[in-house]
Coordinates of C-alpha atoms and ligand atoms in Angstrom, one line a residue:
M1 CA 66.5 -78.5 126.9
G2 CA 65.4 -81.8 128.2
E3 CA 68.1 -84.4 128.8
R4 CA 71.7 -83.2 129.0
P5 CA 72.9 -83.0 125.4
T6 CA 75.5 -85.6 124.5
A7 CA 77.5 -83.3 122.2
A8 CA 80.8 -82.6 123.9
F9 CA 83.9 -80.6 122.9
W10 CA 84.6 -82.7 119.8
G11 CA 81.0 -83.9 119.2
A12 CA 80.9 -86.8 121.7
A13 CA 80.7 -87.3 125.5
P14 CA 84.1 -87.0 127.3
S15 CA 86.4 -89.6 125.8
P16 CA 88.3 -92.0 128.1
E17 CA 91.4 -89.8 127.8
Q18 CA 89.3 -86.8 128.9
S19 CA 87.6 -88.6 131.7
R20 CA 90.3 -87.5 134.2
Y21 CA 89.0 -84.0 133.7
V22 CA 85.4 -85.0 134.7
I23 CA 84.4 -83.7 138.1
G24 CA 82.2 -85.9 140.2
P25 CA 79.5 -84.6 142.7
E26 CA 81.8 -85.0 145.7
A27 CA 84.6 -82.9 144.2
M28 CA 82.4 -80.3 142.6
G29 CA 82.6 -76.7 144.1
T30 CA 79.8 -74.2 144.3
I31 CA 80.6 -71.4 141.8
V32 CA 80.0 -68.0 143.2
I33 CA 80.3 -65.2 140.7
F34 CA 80.7 -61.7 142.1
G35 CA 79.7 -59.2 139.4
A36 CA 77.1 -61.6 138.0
T37 CA 75.1 -58.9 136.2
G38 CA 78.1 -57.7 134.2
D39 CA 79.1 -58.4 130.7
L40 CA 81.6 -61.1 131.4
A41 CA 79.2 -63.3 133.3
G42 CA 76.6 -63.4 130.5
R43 CA 79.0 -63.5 127.6
K44 CA 81.6 -65.8 128.8
L45 CA 81.3 -67.4 132.3
I46 CA 77.7 -68.8 132.3
P47 CA 78.1 -70.0 128.6
A48 CA 81.4 -71.7 129.6
I49 CA 79.8 -73.4 132.7
Y50 CA 76.9 -74.5 130.5
N51 CA 79.2 -76.0 127.9
L52 CA 81.2 -77.9 130.5
W53 CA 78.0 -79.1 132.1
A54 CA 76.4 -80.1 128.7
A55 CA 79.6 -81.9 127.7
G56 CA 79.5 -84.0 130.9
F57 CA 82.6 -82.5 132.6
L58 CA 80.5 -81.3 135.6
P59 CA 77.9 -83.3 137.6
R60 CA 74.3 -83.1 136.8
K61 CA 73.5 -81.1 139.9
I62 CA 75.6 -78.0 140.4
A63 CA 75.1 -74.6 142.0
V64 CA 76.1 -71.3 140.4
V65 CA 75.3 -68.3 142.6
G66 CA 75.4 -64.9 141.0
V67 CA 76.1 -62.0 143.4
A68 CA 75.6 -58.4 142.4
R69 CA 74.2 -55.1 143.7
K70 CA 71.0 -55.0 141.7
D71 CA 67.7 -56.4 143.1
K72 CA 66.8 -59.5 141.2
S73 CA 65.0 -62.8 141.9
D74 CA 66.4 -66.3 141.0
G75 CA 63.8 -66.4 138.3
E76 CA 64.9 -63.1 136.7
F77 CA 68.5 -64.1 136.8
R78 CA 67.7 -67.5 135.2
A79 CA 65.7 -65.9 132.4
E80 CA 68.5 -63.4 131.7
M81 CA 71.2 -66.1 131.7
C82 CA 69.0 -68.2 129.4
E83 CA 69.0 -65.3 126.9
A84 CA 72.7 -65.0 127.3
L85 CA 73.2 -68.7 126.5
K86 CA 71.1 -68.3 123.4
K87 CA 73.4 -65.5 122.2
H88 CA 76.8 -66.7 123.4
S89 CA 77.0 -70.4 124.0
R90 CA 79.0 -72.1 121.3
T91 CA 77.1 -75.4 121.7
G92 CA 73.6 -73.9 121.7
H93 CA 71.4 -73.7 124.8
G94 CA 69.3 -76.9 124.5
D95 CA 65.9 -77.6 123.1
S96 CA 63.5 -75.5 125.0
D97 CA 63.0 -71.8 125.4
S98 CA 63.5 -72.0 129.2
C99 CA 67.0 -73.5 129.1
D100 CA 65.9 -76.0 131.8
P101 CA 67.2 -78.0 133.5
F102 CA 70.6 -76.2 133.3
V103 CA 69.3 -72.8 134.6
S104 CA 67.6 -74.4 137.6
N105 CA 71.2 -74.7 138.9
L106 CA 71.5 -70.9 138.9
Y107 CA 70.7 -68.7 141.9
Y108 CA 71.0 -65.0 142.6
H109 CA 72.0 -63.2 145.8
R110 CA 71.9 -59.4 146.2
F111 CA 75.0 -57.8 147.9
D112 CA 76.3 -54.3 147.7
F113 CA 80.2 -54.5 147.8
T114 CA 80.3 -50.8 148.7
S115 CA 77.9 -51.0 151.7
G116 CA 80.3 -52.4 154.3
D117 CA 77.7 -55.0 155.1
N118 CA 78.9 -58.5 156.1
L119 CA 78.5 -61.7 154.1
A120 CA 76.6 -63.6 156.7
G121 CA 73.5 -63.6 154.4
L122 CA 75.5 -65.1 151.6
R123 CA 77.1 -67.7 153.9
A124 CA 73.7 -68.9 155.1
R125 CA 72.3 -68.9 151.5
L126 CA 75.2 -71.0 150.2
A127 CA 74.8 -73.5 153.0
D128 CA 71.1 -73.9 152.1
I129 CA 71.7 -74.2 148.4
E130 CA 74.5 -76.7 148.9
Q131 CA 72.4 -78.8 151.2
A132 CA 69.5 -78.9 148.8
A133 CA 71.8 -79.7 145.9
G134 CA 73.7 -82.4 147.8
L135 CA 77.0 -80.5 147.2
S136 CA 80.0 -80.9 149.6
G137 CA 80.6 -77.2 150.2
H138 CA 83.8 -76.6 148.2
R139 CA 83.7 -73.1 146.8
L140 CA 85.1 -71.3 143.8
F141 CA 84.6 -67.6 144.1
Y142 CA 85.0 -65.7 140.8
L143 CA 85.6 -62.0 141.1
A144 CA 84.3 -60.5 137.9
V145 CA 84.2 -57.0 139.4
S146 CA 86.1 -53.8 139.1
P147 CA 89.6 -54.3 140.7
E148 CA 89.0 -51.8 143.5
F149 CA 86.5 -54.4 145.0
F150 CA 89.0 -57.3 145.0
V151 CA 90.5 -56.6 148.5
P152 CA 87.2 -55.6 150.2
I153 CA 85.5 -58.7 148.9
V154 CA 88.3 -61.1 149.8
S155 CA 88.7 -59.6 153.3
R156 CA 84.9 -59.9 153.8
L157 CA 85.0 -63.5 152.6
G158 CA 87.8 -64.2 155.0
Q159 CA 86.3 -62.4 158.0
D160 CA 82.9 -63.9 157.5
G161 CA 84.2 -67.5 157.3
L162 CA 83.6 -68.2 153.7
I163 CA 87.2 -69.1 152.9
Y164 CA 88.3 -72.3 154.5
P165 CA 92.0 -72.7 155.5
P166 CA 94.0 -74.7 153.0
G167 CA 94.5 -78.4 153.6
G168 CA 91.1 -79.0 155.1
A169 CA 88.3 -81.3 154.0
R170 CA 86.7 -78.5 151.9
W171 CA 88.5 -76.2 149.6
A172 CA 87.9 -72.5 148.7
R173 CA 89.6 -70.8 145.8
V174 CA 89.3 -67.3 144.4
V175 CA 89.6 -66.4 140.7
F176 CA 90.7 -62.8 139.9
E177 CA 89.8 -61.2 136.6
K178 CA 92.2 -58.8 135.1
P179 CA 93.4 -56.1 135.4
F180 CA 95.4 -57.3 138.5
G181 CA 96.9 -54.0 139.5
H182 CA 97.7 -51.0 137.3
D183 CA 101.4 -50.7 138.0
V184 CA 104.0 -52.6 139.9
D185 CA 103.3 -51.0 143.3
S186 CA 99.5 -51.6 143.1
A187 CA 100.1 -55.2 142.0
R188 CA 102.5 -55.8 144.9
A189 CA 100.0 -54.2 147.3
L190 CA 97.2 -56.3 145.9
N191 CA 99.2 -59.5 146.2
G192 CA 100.1 -58.6 149.8
A193 CA 96.5 -57.7 150.7
I194 CA 94.9 -60.9 149.4
A195 CA 97.7 -63.0 151.0
Q196 CA 96.2 -62.0 154.4
D197 CA 93.2 -64.3 153.7
L198 CA 94.4 -66.7 150.9
S199 CA 97.4 -68.8 150.3
E200 CA 99.0 -68.7 146.9
N201 CA 97.5 -72.1 145.9
Q202 CA 94.0 -70.7 146.5
I203 CA 94.6 -67.7 144.2
Y204 CA 93.8 -68.0 140.5
R205 CA 94.8 -64.9 138.5
I206 CA 93.3 -65.3 135.1
D207 CA 94.6 -64.4 131.7
H208 CA 92.1 -65.8 129.3
Y209 CA 94.7 -66.0 126.5
L210 CA 96.4 -68.9 128.4
G211 CA 93.1 -70.9 128.1
K212 CA 93.0 -70.5 124.3
E213 CA 93.5 -73.8 122.5
T214 CA 96.1 -72.3 120.1
V215 CA 98.1 -70.8 123.0
Q216 CA 98.2 -74.1 124.8
N217 CA 99.3 -75.6 121.5
I218 CA 102.6 -73.7 121.7
F219 CA 103.5 -76.1 124.5
A220 CA 102.6 -79.1 122.4
F221 CA 104.3 -77.8 119.3
R222 CA 107.6 -76.8 121.0
F223 CA 108.0 -79.6 123.4
G224 CA 106.3 -82.4 121.5
N225 CA 108.3 -82.2 118.2
A226 CA 111.9 -83.0 117.9
I227 CA 112.5 -81.1 114.7
F228 CA 111.6 -77.6 115.7
E229 CA 112.7 -77.0 119.3
P230 CA 116.4 -77.2 118.4
L231 CA 115.9 -74.2 116.1
F232 CA 114.3 -71.9 118.7
N233 CA 117.3 -69.9 119.6
Q234 CA 119.7 -67.1 118.6
H235 CA 121.6 -69.3 116.1
Y236 CA 118.6 -69.8 113.8
V237 CA 116.0 -67.1 114.7
D238 CA 116.4 -63.6 113.3
H239 CA 113.5 -62.1 115.2
V240 CA 110.1 -62.9 116.7
Q241 CA 106.9 -60.9 116.0
I242 CA 103.9 -61.1 118.3
T243 CA 100.8 -59.3 117.0
M244 CA 97.4 -58.8 118.6
A245 CA 95.4 -56.7 116.2
E246 CA 91.7 -55.9 116.7
T247 CA 89.4 -54.1 114.3
V248 CA 87.0 -53.0 117.0
G249 CA 87.5 -49.7 118.8
M250 CA 85.6 -48.9 122.0
E251 CA 82.4 -50.7 120.8
G252 CA 80.3 -47.8 122.2
R253 CA 80.7 -49.2 125.8
R254 CA 84.3 -49.5 126.8
G255 CA 85.6 -45.9 126.5
A256 CA 85.4 -45.0 130.2
F257 CA 87.2 -48.2 131.3
Y258 CA 89.8 -48.2 128.6
D259 CA 90.7 -44.5 128.9
G260 CA 92.2 -45.2 132.3
I261 CA 94.2 -48.2 131.0
G262 CA 95.4 -48.1 127.4
A263 CA 96.8 -50.9 125.3
M264 CA 100.0 -51.3 127.3
R265 CA 98.1 -52.2 130.5
D266 CA 95.1 -53.8 128.8
V267 CA 96.9 -56.5 126.7
L268 CA 100.7 -56.1 126.6
Q269 CA 101.2 -56.6 130.4
N270 CA 99.3 -59.8 130.3
H271 CA 98.3 -61.5 127.0
L272 CA 101.4 -60.6 125.0
F273 CA 103.9 -61.1 127.8
Q274 CA 102.4 -64.4 128.5
I275 CA 102.6 -65.5 124.9
L276 CA 106.2 -64.2 124.9
C277 CA 106.9 -66.5 127.9
L278 CA 105.6 -69.6 126.2
V279 CA 107.6 -68.9 123.0
A280 CA 110.8 -68.2 124.8
M281 CA 110.8 -70.4 127.9
E282 CA 112.9 -73.6 128.5
V283 CA 111.1 -76.9 128.7
P284 CA 109.7 -77.2 132.2
A285 CA 110.9 -80.2 134.2
R286 CA 107.2 -81.3 134.4
F287 CA 103.9 -79.9 133.0
R288 CA 102.8 -78.7 136.4
A289 CA 102.0 -75.3 137.8
K290 CA 105.2 -74.7 139.8
E291 CA 107.6 -75.8 137.1
V292 CA 105.7 -73.9 134.3
H293 CA 105.5 -70.8 136.4
D294 CA 109.2 -71.0 137.3
E295 CA 110.2 -71.2 133.6
K296 CA 107.9 -68.3 132.7
M297 CA 109.4 -66.2 135.5
K298 CA 113.0 -66.8 134.2
V299 CA 111.9 -65.4 130.8
L300 CA 110.3 -62.3 132.4
C301 CA 113.4 -61.7 134.6
S302 CA 115.5 -61.9 131.4
V303 CA 113.5 -59.3 129.5
A304 CA 115.7 -56.3 128.9
L305 CA 114.3 -52.9 127.9
P306 CA 116.9 -50.6 126.2
K307 CA 118.5 -48.3 128.8
D308 CA 120.5 -46.0 126.6
E309 CA 118.2 -45.4 123.7
P310 CA 115.4 -42.9 123.8
I311 CA 112.0 -44.6 124.2
E312 CA 110.9 -43.5 120.7
A313 CA 113.7 -45.7 119.2
W314 CA 112.2 -48.9 120.6
C315 CA 108.6 -48.2 121.4
V316 CA 105.8 -46.5 119.5
R317 CA 102.4 -45.6 120.8
G318 CA 99.4 -44.5 118.8
Q319 CA 95.8 -43.3 119.0
Y320 CA 93.2 -43.8 116.3
T321 CA 91.6 -40.8 114.7
S322 CA 88.2 -40.7 113.0
A323 CA 87.4 -41.9 109.5
P324 CA 84.1 -41.6 107.6
G325 CA 81.5 -43.4 109.7
V326 CA 84.0 -44.3 112.4
P327 CA 84.4 -42.1 115.5
G328 CA 87.9 -41.3 116.5
Y329 CA 89.1 -42.4 119.9
L330 CA 88.7 -38.9 121.4
D331 CA 85.0 -38.9 120.2
E332 CA 84.2 -42.1 122.0
A333 CA 81.8 -42.0 125.0
G334 CA 83.7 -41.9 128.3
V335 CA 87.0 -40.8 126.8
R336 CA 88.6 -37.5 128.0
P337 CA 88.7 -35.0 125.1
D338 CA 92.5 -34.4 125.7
S339 CA 93.3 -38.0 126.5
H340 CA 96.8 -39.3 125.7
T341 CA 95.8 -43.0 126.3
E342 CA 97.4 -45.2 123.7
T343 CA 95.1 -47.5 121.6
Y344 CA 98.1 -48.9 119.9
V345 CA 101.5 -49.9 121.2
A346 CA 104.5 -51.6 119.5
L347 CA 107.8 -52.3 121.2
R348 CA 111.1 -54.0 120.6
L349 CA 112.7 -55.9 123.5
F350 CA 115.3 -58.6 124.1
V351 CA 115.2 -61.7 126.2
D352 CA 118.7 -61.4 127.4
N353 CA 119.8 -65.0 128.1
W354 CA 121.9 -67.7 126.4
R355 CA 119.1 -68.9 124.2
W356 CA 117.8 -65.6 122.9
A357 CA 120.7 -63.0 123.3
G358 CA 120.5 -60.5 120.5
V359 CA 117.2 -61.7 119.0
P360 CA 114.7 -58.8 118.8
F361 CA 111.2 -59.6 120.0
L362 CA 108.7 -57.2 118.4
L363 CA 105.4 -57.0 120.1
R364 CA 102.4 -54.9 119.0
A365 CA 98.7 -54.6 119.9
G366 CA 96.1 -52.2 118.8
K367 CA 92.4 -51.3 118.4
A368 CA 90.7 -50.2 115.2
L369 CA 93.4 -51.8 113.0
A370 CA 93.1 -53.2 109.5
K371 CA 92.4 -56.8 110.5
R372 CA 91.6 -59.0 113.5
V373 CA 94.5 -61.3 113.9
T374 CA 96.6 -62.6 116.8
E375 CA 99.7 -64.5 115.8
V376 CA 103.3 -65.3 116.7
A377 CA 105.8 -65.3 113.8
I378 CA 109.2 -66.9 114.3
Q379 CA 111.3 -65.3 111.5
F380 CA 114.3 -67.5 110.8
K381 CA 117.7 -66.2 109.5
Q382 CA 118.3 -65.7 105.8
P383 CA 120.0 -68.7 104.3
P384 CA 123.3 -68.2 102.5
T385 CA 122.5 -67.2 98.9
H386 CA 125.8 -67.8 96.9
Y387 CA 124.4 -70.9 95.1
F388 CA 121.4 -69.0 93.8
R389 CA 123.4 -65.9 92.8
E390 CA 125.2 -67.9 90.1
L391 CA 121.8 -68.9 88.7
S392 CA 120.8 -65.2 88.9
V393 CA 117.5 -65.8 90.5
A394 CA 115.9 -63.9 93.4
A395 CA 117.4 -64.7 96.8
P396 CA 115.3 -67.2 98.8
Q397 CA 113.1 -65.7 101.5
A398 CA 113.9 -66.5 105.1
N399 CA 111.7 -69.3 106.6
A400 CA 108.8 -68.2 108.8
L401 CA 106.9 -70.3 111.3
V402 CA 103.6 -68.7 112.3
F403 CA 101.3 -69.7 115.1
R404 CA 97.9 -68.3 114.2
I405 CA 96.1 -67.9 117.5
Q406 CA 93.0 -66.4 116.0
P407 CA 91.1 -66.4 113.7
D408 CA 91.8 -69.3 111.3
E409 CA 93.6 -71.1 114.1
G410 CA 96.6 -73.1 112.9
I411 CA 100.3 -73.2 112.3
S412 CA 102.1 -72.5 109.0
L413 CA 105.6 -72.9 107.9
T414 CA 106.9 -70.9 104.9
F415 CA 109.9 -72.4 103.0
N416 CA 111.3 -72.1 99.5
A417 CA 110.6 -74.4 96.6
K418 CA 111.3 -74.6 92.9
P419 CA 108.2 -74.1 90.8
P420 CA 107.8 -76.6 87.9
G421 CA 109.4 -75.7 84.6
M422 CA 112.7 -75.5 82.7
D423 CA 113.7 -72.3 84.5
F424 CA 115.3 -72.5 88.0
H425 CA 113.4 -70.2 90.3
I426 CA 112.8 -70.1 93.9
Q427 CA 109.4 -69.3 95.3
P428 CA 108.1 -69.3 98.9
V429 CA 105.4 -71.8 99.6
T430 CA 103.5 -72.6 102.8
M431 CA 102.8 -75.8 104.7
D432 CA 99.6 -75.3 106.6
F433 CA 98.1 -77.0 109.6
N434 CA 94.5 -75.7 110.2
Y435 CA 92.5 -76.7 113.2
G436 CA 89.2 -76.7 111.2
Q437 CA 90.6 -79.1 108.7
A438 CA 92.6 -81.4 111.0
F439 CA 90.0 -81.7 113.8
S440 CA 86.2 -81.7 113.8
G441 CA 84.0 -79.6 116.2
S442 CA 84.3 -76.1 117.5
L443 CA 87.2 -75.2 119.7
P444 CA 86.5 -75.0 123.4
E445 CA 86.3 -71.4 124.7
A446 CA 89.2 -70.3 126.9
Y447 CA 87.0 -69.8 129.9
E448 CA 85.8 -73.4 129.7
R449 CA 89.4 -74.7 130.0
L450 CA 90.2 -72.2 132.8
L451 CA 87.0 -72.7 134.9
L452 CA 87.5 -76.5 134.7
D453 CA 91.1 -76.1 135.8
A454 CA 90.2 -73.8 138.7
L455 CA 87.5 -76.3 139.8
R456 CA 90.1 -79.1 139.6
G457 CA 92.7 -77.1 141.5
D458 CA 95.2 -76.8 138.6
S459 CA 96.7 -73.4 138.3
T460 CA 99.2 -74.2 135.5
L461 CA 97.4 -71.9 133.0
F462 CA 97.0 -69.1 135.5
M463 CA 99.5 -66.4 136.5
R464 CA 101.5 -66.6 139.7
G465 CA 101.9 -63.5 141.9
D466 CA 105.6 -63.0 141.0
E467 CA 105.0 -63.3 137.3
I468 CA 102.4 -60.5 137.5
E469 CA 104.7 -58.3 139.4
C470 CA 107.6 -58.9 137.1
A471 CA 105.5 -58.1 134.0
W472 CA 104.2 -54.9 135.8
C473 CA 107.8 -53.9 136.5
L474 CA 108.5 -53.8 132.7
V475 CA 105.3 -52.1 131.9
T476 CA 105.7 -49.5 134.7
E477 CA 109.1 -48.6 133.3
V478 CA 107.6 -48.0 129.9
L479 CA 104.8 -45.9 131.4
R480 CA 107.4 -43.9 133.4
R481 CA 109.4 -43.1 130.3
W482 CA 106.3 -42.1 128.4
K483 CA 105.8 -39.2 130.7
E484 CA 108.7 -37.5 129.1
A485 CA 107.9 -38.8 125.5
P486 CA 105.8 -37.2 122.8
A487 CA 102.0 -37.8 122.8
P488 CA 100.7 -40.9 121.0
E489 CA 100.9 -40.7 117.2
P490 CA 97.6 -40.5 115.4
Y491 CA 96.7 -43.3 113.0
R492 CA 93.7 -43.8 110.8
P493 CA 91.2 -46.6 111.8
G494 CA 91.5 -49.5 109.4
T495 CA 95.3 -49.2 108.9
W496 CA 98.1 -51.1 110.7
G497 CA 98.8 -48.3 113.2
P498 CA 101.4 -45.4 113.1
P499 CA 103.8 -45.7 110.2
S500 CA 106.7 -45.0 112.5
A501 CA 106.2 -48.5 114.0
A502 CA 108.2 -49.8 111.0
R503 CA 111.4 -48.2 112.4
L504 CA 111.4 -50.5 115.5
F505 CA 113.0 -53.3 113.5
G506 CA 116.3 -51.6 114.0
P507 CA 118.9 -54.3 113.6
A508 CA 116.3 -57.0 112.6
R509 CA 115.7 -57.8 109.0
G510 CA 112.2 -57.5 107.5
Q511 CA 109.1 -55.7 108.4
W512 CA 105.8 -56.2 110.2
R513 CA 103.6 -58.9 108.7
D514 CA 100.8 -56.6 107.6
D515 CA 98.7 -58.8 105.3
Ligands
LIG601 C1 90.7 -58.4 126.8 C2 91.0 -56.9 126.6 O1 91.6 -58.9 127.8 O2 91.0 -59.1 125.6 C3 90.1 -56.4 125.5 O3 90.6 -56.2 127.8 C4 90.3 -57.2 124.2 O4 90.5 -55.0 125.2 C5 90.1 -58.7 124.5 O5 89.4 -56.8 123.3 C6 90.4 -59.5 123.3 O6 90.1 -60.9 123.7 P1 89.9 -61.9 122.5 O7 89.8 -63.2 123.2 O8 88.6 -61.5 121.8 O9 91.1 -61.9 121.6

């Protein structure tokens, strides 16, 4: 890797429109990754930083300091991250086997978060690195560690003078990986504890789904087109389906972590509720963090879980069993043999406000399902059919607008048309927008967008403390009711989950989009 590659997000250096996202040497922060030997750093964070750097969004000279418990030299860390780039970077890793000069910006510092030691050593090391690299001393701390270390690390950073007070010449921000809490009380306690050392505008709670291009496109589609937004309400929409289906199970490595969490905490509380907010929110007064967070908060406050119905009527949880060649959840390493952890969850809820009153929102997520797909389907109401009854043809299908978040990213609209011929028939057809066809180049990874935003001080695509607490309130209520509900229903891997999820439609027409 000789000179910086010129290939940027869309195959060229940042365009003039993108140049306001370019960070100059003065504004660039040192990136300090706690948990640098973990999976996330090698798979996502370092490749994202490399891609931003290679595309010209970061200055030539940067400093990324990995912090973790293991003993390791800078050289060993650089070699490992070079291998990670070869495997995981979407834009390649450059021309040479050493990944230079990018990896010469990487450093390693050993620190045991459990030791009770102070961070004076890290503070001195950062000062040396920043001086040598000509950096201003701004700092972005990224906590890619188990959540029990969040508070100990933040309070050490505070006590040892690594966090500057807000409003000064140098900034310090902290990014928190999920899970942020495991119920409403722990999320509140965590928000309270980190507020001792950080103000809200220094806190970046990440949900990587908000960084996905196709999720950001929900804003563009809804608020940038005059013809669709007027239809997003109870007068036109029959129901909304949000699906996050994965084919993978525990991948031989996630069992112990997942077993204490389950689908509800792992992805409903964050990814699916965040997507729900973007689909249901009012247009914010401005596209800025405060206004966007305020609108998302209103949606979360309006979510109503049925009070009088038994939980089985509006929520189904499942657990995958074994199939030939596929271990069942209970056989996975790290999973308790009698575990009731759900690997699938589906629920029906309402956003009880003027726009959405009476429109069911059906959310589901699961592991070991038939297909990998994340999508939002806006299912419109059935049109009146009297005209077609006289022609004795099949009734037209209701229109569906589908945001495909992944894979095959795009948007499709299904409507009815007459096929050519003397007969008068009605047949559903689809208008498709596909990212791959409409735009060239690979899509930026979510972590690229989010790391760049955190370095620029823009928290619009992050979660505010009150949003997290509100989402946890809903999830905690479901978890509470599950204590008295039957155990998760078994489902076979490679299917669409427990068959009883079909009954959640209740008053809504239609069925899950299992195709
Ligand atoms: C993570 C969950 O947040 O998202 C994982 O913890 C899940 O269980 C992952 O597999 C899915 O992310 P993506 O970007 O691959 O859809």
